[in-house]
Coordinates of C-alpha atoms in Angstrom, one line a residue:
X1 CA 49.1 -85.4 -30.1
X2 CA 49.8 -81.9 -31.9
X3 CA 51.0 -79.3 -29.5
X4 CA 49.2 -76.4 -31.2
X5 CA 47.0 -75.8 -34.1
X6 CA 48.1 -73.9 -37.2
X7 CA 46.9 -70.7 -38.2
X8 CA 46.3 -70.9 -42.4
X9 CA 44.7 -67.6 -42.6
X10 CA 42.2 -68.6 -45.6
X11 CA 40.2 -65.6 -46.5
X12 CA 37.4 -67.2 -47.6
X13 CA 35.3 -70.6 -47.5
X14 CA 36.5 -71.9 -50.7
X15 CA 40.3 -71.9 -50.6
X16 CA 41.0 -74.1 -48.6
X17 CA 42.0 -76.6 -51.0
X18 CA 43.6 -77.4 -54.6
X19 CA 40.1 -76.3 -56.3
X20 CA 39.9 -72.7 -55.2
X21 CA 37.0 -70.7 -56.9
X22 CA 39.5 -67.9 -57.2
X23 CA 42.1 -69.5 -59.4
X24 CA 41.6 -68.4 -63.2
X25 CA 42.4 -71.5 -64.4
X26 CA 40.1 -73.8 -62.8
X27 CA 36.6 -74.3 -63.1
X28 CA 34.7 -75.6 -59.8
X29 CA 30.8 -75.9 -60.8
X30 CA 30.3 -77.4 -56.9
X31 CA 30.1 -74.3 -55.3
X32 CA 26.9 -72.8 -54.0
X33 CA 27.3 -69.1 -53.5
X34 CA 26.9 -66.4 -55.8
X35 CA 30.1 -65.0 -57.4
X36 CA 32.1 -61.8 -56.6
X37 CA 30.8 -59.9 -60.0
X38 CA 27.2 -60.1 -57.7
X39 CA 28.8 -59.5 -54.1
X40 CA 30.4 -56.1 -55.5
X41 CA 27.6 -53.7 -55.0
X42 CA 27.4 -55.0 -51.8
X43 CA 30.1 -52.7 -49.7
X44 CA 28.8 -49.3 -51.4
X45 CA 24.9 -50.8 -50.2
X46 CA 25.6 -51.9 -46.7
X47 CA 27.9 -48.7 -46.1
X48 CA 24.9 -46.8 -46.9
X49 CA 22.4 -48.7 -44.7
X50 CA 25.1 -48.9 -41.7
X51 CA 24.8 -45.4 -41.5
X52 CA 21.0 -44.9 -42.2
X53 CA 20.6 -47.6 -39.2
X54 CA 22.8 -46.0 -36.8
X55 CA 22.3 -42.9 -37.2
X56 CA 18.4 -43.9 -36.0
X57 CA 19.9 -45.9 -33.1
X58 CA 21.6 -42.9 -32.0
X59 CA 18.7 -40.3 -32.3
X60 CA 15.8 -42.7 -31.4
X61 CA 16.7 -45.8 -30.3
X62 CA 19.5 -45.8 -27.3
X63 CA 21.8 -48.1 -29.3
X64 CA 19.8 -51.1 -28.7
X65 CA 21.3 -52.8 -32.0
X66 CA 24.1 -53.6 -29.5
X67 CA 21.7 -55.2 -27.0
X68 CA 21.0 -59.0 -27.0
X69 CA 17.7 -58.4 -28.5
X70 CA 14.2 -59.5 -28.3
X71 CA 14.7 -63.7 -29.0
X72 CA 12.6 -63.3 -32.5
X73 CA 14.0 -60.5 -33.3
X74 CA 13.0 -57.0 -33.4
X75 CA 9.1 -56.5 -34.8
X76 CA 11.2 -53.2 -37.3
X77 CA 13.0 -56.2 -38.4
X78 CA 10.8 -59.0 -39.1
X79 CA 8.4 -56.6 -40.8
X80 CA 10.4 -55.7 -43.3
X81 CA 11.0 -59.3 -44.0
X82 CA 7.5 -60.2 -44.1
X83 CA 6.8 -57.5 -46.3
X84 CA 8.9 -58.5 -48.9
X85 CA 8.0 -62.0 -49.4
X86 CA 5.0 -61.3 -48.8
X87 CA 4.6 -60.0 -52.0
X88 CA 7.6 -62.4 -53.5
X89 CA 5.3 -65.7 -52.2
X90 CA 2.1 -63.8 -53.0
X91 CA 0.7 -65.1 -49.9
X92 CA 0.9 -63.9 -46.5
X93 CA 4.4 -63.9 -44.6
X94 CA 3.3 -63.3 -41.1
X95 CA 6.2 -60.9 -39.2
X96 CA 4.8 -62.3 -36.0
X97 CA 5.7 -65.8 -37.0
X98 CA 9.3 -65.0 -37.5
X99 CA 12.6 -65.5 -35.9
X100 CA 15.6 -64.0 -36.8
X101 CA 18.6 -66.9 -37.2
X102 CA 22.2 -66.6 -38.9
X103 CA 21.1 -68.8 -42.1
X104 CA 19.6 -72.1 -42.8
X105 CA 22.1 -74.1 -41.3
X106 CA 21.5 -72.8 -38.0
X107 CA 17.7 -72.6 -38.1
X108 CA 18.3 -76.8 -39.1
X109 CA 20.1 -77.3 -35.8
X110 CA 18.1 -75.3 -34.2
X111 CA 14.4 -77.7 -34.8
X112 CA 16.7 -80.4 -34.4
X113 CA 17.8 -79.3 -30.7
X114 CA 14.4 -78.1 -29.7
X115 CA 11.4 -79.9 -31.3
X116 CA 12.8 -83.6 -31.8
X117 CA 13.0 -86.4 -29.5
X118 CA 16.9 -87.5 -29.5
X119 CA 15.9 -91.1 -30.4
X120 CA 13.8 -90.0 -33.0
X121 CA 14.0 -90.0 -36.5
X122 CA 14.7 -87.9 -39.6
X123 CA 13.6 -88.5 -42.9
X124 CA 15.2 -87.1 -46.0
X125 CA 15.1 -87.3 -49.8
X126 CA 17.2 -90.1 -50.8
X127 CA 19.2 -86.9 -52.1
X128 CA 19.4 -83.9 -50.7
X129 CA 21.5 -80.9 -49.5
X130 CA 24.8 -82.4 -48.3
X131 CA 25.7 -80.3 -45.2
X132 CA 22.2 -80.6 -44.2
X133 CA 23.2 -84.6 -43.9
X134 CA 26.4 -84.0 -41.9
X135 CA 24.5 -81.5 -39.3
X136 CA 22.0 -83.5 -38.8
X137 CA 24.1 -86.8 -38.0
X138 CA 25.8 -85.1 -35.4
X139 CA 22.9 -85.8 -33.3
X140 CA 24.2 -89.3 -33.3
X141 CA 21.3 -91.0 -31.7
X142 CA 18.9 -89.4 -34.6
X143 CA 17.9 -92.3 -37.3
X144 CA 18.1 -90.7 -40.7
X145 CA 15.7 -92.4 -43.6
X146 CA 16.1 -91.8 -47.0
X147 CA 12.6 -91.6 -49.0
X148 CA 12.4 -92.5 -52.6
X149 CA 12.1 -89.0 -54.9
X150 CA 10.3 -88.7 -58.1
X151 CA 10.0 -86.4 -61.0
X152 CA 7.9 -83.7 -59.3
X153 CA 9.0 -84.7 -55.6
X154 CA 9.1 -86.8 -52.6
X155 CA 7.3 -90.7 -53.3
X156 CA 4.5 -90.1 -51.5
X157 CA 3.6 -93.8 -50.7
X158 CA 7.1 -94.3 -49.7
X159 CA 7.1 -91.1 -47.3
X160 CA 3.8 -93.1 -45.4
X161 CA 5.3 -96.4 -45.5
X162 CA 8.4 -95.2 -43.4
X163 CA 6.8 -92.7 -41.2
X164 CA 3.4 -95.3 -40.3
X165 CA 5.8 -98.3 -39.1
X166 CA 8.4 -95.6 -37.1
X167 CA 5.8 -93.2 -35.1
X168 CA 5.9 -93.3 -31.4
X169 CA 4.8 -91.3 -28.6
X170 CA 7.7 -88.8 -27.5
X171 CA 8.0 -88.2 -23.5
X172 CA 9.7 -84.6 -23.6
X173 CA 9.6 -83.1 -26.8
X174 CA 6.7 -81.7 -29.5
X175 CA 7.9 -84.5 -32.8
X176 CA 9.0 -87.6 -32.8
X177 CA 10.2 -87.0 -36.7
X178 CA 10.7 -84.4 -38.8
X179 CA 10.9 -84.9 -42.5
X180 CA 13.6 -82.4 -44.0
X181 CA 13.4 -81.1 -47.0
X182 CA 14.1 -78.6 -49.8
X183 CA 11.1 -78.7 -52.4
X184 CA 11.6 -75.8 -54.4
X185 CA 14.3 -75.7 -56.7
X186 CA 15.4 -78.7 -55.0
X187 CA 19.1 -79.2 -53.8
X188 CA 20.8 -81.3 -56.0
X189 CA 18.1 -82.3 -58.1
X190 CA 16.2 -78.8 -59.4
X191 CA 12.7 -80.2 -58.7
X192 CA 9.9 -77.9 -57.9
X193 CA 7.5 -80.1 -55.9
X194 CA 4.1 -80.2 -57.7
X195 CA 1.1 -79.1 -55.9
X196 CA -0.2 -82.9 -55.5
X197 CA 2.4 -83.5 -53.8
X198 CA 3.1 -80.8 -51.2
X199 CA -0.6 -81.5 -50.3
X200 CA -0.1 -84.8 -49.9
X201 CA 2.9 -84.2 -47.4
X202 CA 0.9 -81.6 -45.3
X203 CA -1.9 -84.6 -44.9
X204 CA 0.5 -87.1 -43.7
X205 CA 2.2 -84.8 -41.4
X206 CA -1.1 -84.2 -39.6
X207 CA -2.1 -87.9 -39.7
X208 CA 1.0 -89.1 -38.4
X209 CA 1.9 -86.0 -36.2
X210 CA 5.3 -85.2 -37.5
X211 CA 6.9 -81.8 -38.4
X212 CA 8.1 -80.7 -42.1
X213 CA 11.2 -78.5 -42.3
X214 CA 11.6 -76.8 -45.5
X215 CA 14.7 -74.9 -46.8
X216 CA 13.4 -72.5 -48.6
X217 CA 16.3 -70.6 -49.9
X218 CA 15.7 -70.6 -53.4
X219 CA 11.7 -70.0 -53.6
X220 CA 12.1 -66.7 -55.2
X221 CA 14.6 -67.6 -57.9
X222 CA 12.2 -68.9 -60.6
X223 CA 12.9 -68.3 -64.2
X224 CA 10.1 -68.3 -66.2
X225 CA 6.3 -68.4 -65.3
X226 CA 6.4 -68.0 -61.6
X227 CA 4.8 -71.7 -60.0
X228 CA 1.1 -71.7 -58.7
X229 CA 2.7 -72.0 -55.0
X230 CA 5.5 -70.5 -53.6
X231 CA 6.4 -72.4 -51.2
X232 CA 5.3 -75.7 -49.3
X233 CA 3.8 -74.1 -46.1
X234 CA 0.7 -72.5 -47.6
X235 CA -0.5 -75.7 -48.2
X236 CA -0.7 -76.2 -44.4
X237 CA -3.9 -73.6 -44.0
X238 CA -4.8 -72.4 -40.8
X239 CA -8.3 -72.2 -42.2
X240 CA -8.3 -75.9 -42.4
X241 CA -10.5 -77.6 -39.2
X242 CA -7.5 -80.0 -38.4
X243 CA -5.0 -76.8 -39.1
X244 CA -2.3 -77.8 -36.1
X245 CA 0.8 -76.2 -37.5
X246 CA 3.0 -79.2 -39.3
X247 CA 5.1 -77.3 -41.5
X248 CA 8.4 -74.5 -40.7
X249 CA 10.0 -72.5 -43.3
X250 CA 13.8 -72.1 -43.1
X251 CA 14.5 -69.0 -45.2
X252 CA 17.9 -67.2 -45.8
X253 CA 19.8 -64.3 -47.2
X254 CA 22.6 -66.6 -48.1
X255 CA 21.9 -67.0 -51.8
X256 CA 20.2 -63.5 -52.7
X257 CA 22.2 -60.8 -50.4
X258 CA 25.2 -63.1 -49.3
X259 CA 26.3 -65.6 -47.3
X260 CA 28.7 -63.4 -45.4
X261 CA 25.9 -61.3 -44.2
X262 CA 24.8 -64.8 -42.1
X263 CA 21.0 -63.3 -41.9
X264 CA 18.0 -66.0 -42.4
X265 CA 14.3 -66.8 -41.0
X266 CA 12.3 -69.7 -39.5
X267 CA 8.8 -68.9 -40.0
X268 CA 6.7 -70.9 -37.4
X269 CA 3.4 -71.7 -36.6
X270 CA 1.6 -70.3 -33.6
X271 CA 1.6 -72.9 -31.4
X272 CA 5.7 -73.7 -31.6
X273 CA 7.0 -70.5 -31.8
X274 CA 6.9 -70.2 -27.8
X275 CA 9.2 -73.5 -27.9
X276 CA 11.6 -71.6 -29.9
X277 CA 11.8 -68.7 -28.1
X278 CA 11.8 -70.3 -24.6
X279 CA 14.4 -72.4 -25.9
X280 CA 18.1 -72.2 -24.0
X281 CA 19.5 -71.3 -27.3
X282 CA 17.4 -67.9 -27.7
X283 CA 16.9 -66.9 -23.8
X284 CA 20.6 -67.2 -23.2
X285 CA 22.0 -64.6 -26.1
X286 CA 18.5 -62.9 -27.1
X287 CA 18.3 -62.5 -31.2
X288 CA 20.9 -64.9 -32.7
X289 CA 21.7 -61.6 -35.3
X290 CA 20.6 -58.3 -33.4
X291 CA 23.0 -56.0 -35.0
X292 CA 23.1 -57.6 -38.7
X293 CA 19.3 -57.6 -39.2
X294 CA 19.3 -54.2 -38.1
X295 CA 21.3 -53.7 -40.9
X296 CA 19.6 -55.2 -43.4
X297 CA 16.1 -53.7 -42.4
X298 CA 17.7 -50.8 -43.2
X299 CA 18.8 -52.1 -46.5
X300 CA 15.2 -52.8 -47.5
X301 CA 14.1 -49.7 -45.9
X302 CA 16.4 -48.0 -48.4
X303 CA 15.2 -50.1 -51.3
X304 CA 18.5 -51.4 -52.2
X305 CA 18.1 -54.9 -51.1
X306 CA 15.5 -55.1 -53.7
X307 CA 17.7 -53.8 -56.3
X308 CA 20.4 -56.0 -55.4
X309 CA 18.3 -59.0 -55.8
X310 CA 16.4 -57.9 -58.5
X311 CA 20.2 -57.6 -60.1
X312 CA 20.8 -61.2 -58.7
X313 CA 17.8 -63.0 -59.9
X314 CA 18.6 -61.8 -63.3
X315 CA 22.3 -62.8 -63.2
X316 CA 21.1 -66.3 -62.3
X317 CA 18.5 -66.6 -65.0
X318 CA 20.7 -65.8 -67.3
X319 CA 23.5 -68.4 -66.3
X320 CA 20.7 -70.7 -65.4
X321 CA 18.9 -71.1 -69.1
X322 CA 22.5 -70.5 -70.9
X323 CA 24.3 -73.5 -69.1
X324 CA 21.3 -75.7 -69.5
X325 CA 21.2 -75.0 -73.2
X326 CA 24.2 -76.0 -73.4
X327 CA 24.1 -79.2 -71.6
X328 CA 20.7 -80.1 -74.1
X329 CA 23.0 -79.6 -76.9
X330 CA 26.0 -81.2 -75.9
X331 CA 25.8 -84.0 -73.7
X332 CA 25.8 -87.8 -75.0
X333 CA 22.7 -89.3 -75.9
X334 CA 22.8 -91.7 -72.8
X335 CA 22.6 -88.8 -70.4
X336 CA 19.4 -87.3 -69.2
X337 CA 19.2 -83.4 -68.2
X338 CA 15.9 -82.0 -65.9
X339 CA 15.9 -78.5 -66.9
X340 CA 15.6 -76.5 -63.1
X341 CA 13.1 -73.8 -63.5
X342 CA 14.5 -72.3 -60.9
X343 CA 17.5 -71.7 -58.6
X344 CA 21.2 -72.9 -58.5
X345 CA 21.7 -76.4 -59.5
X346 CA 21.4 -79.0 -62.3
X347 CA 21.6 -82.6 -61.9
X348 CA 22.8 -84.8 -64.6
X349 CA 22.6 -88.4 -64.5
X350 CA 25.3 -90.7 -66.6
X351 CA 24.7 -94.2 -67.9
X352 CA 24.2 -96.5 -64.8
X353 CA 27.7 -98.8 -65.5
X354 CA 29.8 -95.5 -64.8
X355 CA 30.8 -94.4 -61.5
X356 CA 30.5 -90.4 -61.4
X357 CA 33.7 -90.6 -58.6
X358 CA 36.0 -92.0 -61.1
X359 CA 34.5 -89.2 -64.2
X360 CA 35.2 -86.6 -61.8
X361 CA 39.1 -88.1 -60.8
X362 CA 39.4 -87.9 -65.0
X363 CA 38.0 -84.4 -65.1
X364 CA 40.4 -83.1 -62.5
X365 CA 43.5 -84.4 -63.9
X366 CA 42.4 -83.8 -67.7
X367 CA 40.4 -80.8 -67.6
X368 CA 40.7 -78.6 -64.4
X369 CA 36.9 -79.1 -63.7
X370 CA 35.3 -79.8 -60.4
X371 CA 31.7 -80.6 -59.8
X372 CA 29.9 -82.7 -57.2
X373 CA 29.1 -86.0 -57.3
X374 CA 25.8 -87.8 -56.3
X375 CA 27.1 -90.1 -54.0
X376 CA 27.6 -86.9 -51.4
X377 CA 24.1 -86.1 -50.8
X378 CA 22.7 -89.5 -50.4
X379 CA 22.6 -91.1 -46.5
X380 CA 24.8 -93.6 -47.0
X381 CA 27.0 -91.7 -49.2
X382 CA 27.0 -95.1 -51.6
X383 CA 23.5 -94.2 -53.6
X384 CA 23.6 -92.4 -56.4
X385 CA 27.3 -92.7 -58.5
X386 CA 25.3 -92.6 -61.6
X387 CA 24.4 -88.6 -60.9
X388 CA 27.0 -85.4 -60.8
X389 CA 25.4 -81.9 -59.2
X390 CA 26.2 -78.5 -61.1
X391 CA 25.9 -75.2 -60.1
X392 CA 25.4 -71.9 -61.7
X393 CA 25.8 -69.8 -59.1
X394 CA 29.6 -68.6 -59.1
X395 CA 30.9 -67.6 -62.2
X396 CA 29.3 -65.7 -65.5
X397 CA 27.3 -66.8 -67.8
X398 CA 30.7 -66.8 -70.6
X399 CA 32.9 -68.9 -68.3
X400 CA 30.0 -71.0 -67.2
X401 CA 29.2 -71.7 -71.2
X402 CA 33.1 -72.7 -71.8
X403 CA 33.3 -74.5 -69.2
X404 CA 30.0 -76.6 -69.4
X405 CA 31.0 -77.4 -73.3
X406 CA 34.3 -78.4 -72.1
X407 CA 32.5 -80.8 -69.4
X408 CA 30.3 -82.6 -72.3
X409 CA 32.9 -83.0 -74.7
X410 CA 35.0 -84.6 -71.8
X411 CA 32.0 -86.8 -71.0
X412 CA 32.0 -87.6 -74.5
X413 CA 35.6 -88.9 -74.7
X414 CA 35.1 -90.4 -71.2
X415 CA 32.1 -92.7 -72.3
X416 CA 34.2 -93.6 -75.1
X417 CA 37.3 -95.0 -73.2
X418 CA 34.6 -96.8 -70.7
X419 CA 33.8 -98.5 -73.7
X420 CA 29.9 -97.4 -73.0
X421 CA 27.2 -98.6 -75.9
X422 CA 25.9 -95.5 -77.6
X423 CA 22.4 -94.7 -76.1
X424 CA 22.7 -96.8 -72.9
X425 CA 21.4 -95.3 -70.1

């Protein structure tokens, strides 16, 4: 047994390891975080909102950023969130239905503590967001069931088949399932849900009483004509007559401000939002970000949050429609591209008889390039070695263009040694 731990003072998520983001000479297209060209504005900005924020607290507000907080999260707060994507969604963003968390990932494992039965079941894309996977199996008497996903989203016949034989009547808490997922600009595929189909979830979620959890961290990152719907939840009306409240919205900072500010949302429908905040969790420390989305109210206040994702969401649609024009010209015939409209990731699939594992071991030792294979967000982490994951989020749009021309042309030669029929898919 090791006496003591080590200290390896890492400064930031992604150096841990021989693929640092930082290193000039590699190229890691895994990572999901914007770069540091679109972090940089951020220490002049939050300088400035610091002080407009606590210069208020000092005249008007007794310093009660330093207080545990109200457990949604100050109303100054949440308004100025709501206000936003309000106009972002085009549809209503209720400040009364929010609650302050520190990002997606805690707002995940924060449903999963309070509003499911701990022998009850998860359902997930048959891929999806990877981390969300490992979080939730450390409930360890969860099920998780993957659910077949099409072209413009989740199967819905599949969806009913599992849920309808699984249902069951929970003793202690609100859902015996929840179905996770991210159906705008999907993580890993790209796929924007159609209409169809986020209706058709919202009806099977009444029918067979289970709750929808949507990350919906990339809803405002479209790149060309903005979709009909913004987001999956306004498809559960409360002007319906068997309106109950099925569906949260797990919103975040992460991808548009920064993931170091750890700032994000759960919007909640009237009738759960008392679970949450009478949960253990929120009683016991009050808002789970007091100071931080003081902060950033400020920063919207001051209309340079805006700016800064204005700036953002142009930086990504730039890197988005360059890499993927690349990728149309230059992979193999046997590959098949989706375009994303929108947010970080592109998902390419390789002819069935290759094994994306062993094309990433030959793009490590050949080429210095790092992606992330299918196999890692899949439930058995088996499905899916016929699909790599991309991401334009990190570096610019020149590097990204390089790079992703060096990644076909090393598909190219790799498909050749594998000895792969041309136009085999």
């Amino acid at each position: 047994m090791l006496k003591s731990s080590q200290d390896r003072k890492l400064k930031h998520l992604f150096d841990g390891g021989d693929w640092n983001v930082y290193e000039p000479n590699i190229l890691n297209l895994g990572v999901g975080a914007p770069g540091t060209d679109l972090l940089a504005a951020n220490c002049d900005n939050f300088r400035t909102a610091t002080d407009h924020c606590l210069e208020r607290e000092k005249r008007e507000n007794q310093s009660l950023i330093f207080q545990y907080g109200p457990t949604s999260g100050t109303f100054e707060v949440r308004r100025e969130i709501s206000t936003y994507f309000s106009e972002m969604f085009q549809s209503p963003v209720n400040s009364e239905d929010l609650i302050i968390t520190t990002g997606a990932t805690q707002g995940l494992h924060l449903l999963l503590s309070t509003m499911l039965d701990f022998e009850g079941f998860v359902f997930v894309d048959e891929y999806t967001y990877m981390i969300a996977l490992d979080s939730i199996k450390h409930f360890s008497t969860l099920t998780v069931v993957p659910v077949r996903l099409n072209d413009d989203g989740v199967d819905l016949n599949d969806l009913k088949e599992q849920v309808s034989k699984r249902r069951f009547q929970s003793k202690n808490k609100e859902f015996w399932g929840i179905y996770y997922t991210i159906p705008t600009y999907h993580n890993p595929t790209g796929i924007l849900f159609s209409p169809e189909v986020c209706r058709g979830i919202v009806q099977l979620a009444r029918k067979f009483d289970f709750l929808v959890v949507c990350d919906d961290v990339y809803n405002i990152l479209n790149y060309g004509e903005k979709p009909t719907h913004s987001r999956l939840l306004s498809y559960d009306d409360r002007n319906d007559a068997d309106f109950a409240g099925h569906v949260i919205s797990n919103g975040s900072f992460s991808k548009i401000l920064g993931p170091g500010v750890r700032l994000g949302w759960l919007e909640v429908p009237p009738r759960l939002k008392p679970i949450l905040d009478g949960s253990g969790f929120a009683v016991s420390g009050g808002c789970f970000n007091n100071y931080t989305s003081g902060i950033v109210a400020s920063l919207f206040e001051l209309k340079l949050a805006q700016k800064h994702i204005a700036a953002a969401h142009e930086a990504y649609k730039e890197r988005m429609l360059a890499t993927t024009q690349v990728l149309r010209d230059g992979l193999p015939d046997c590959c098949k591209l989706v375009s994303p409209t929108g947010g970080y990731f592109i998902w390419v699939r390789i002819p069935d008889q290759l094994d994306s594992r062993e094309f990433l071991k030959y793009c490590l030792e050949n080429h210095k390039i790092y992606f992330i294979v299918g196999t890692r967000f899949s439930a058995d982490g088996q499905s899916g070695k016929q699909f790599f994951r991309l991401s334009i989020a990190f570096y610019p749009k020149e590097k990204l263009v390089d790079g992703t021309r060096r990644l076909c042309n090393a598909l190219k030669d790799y498909i050749v040694d594998q000895q792969v029929p041309h136009g085999v898919s």
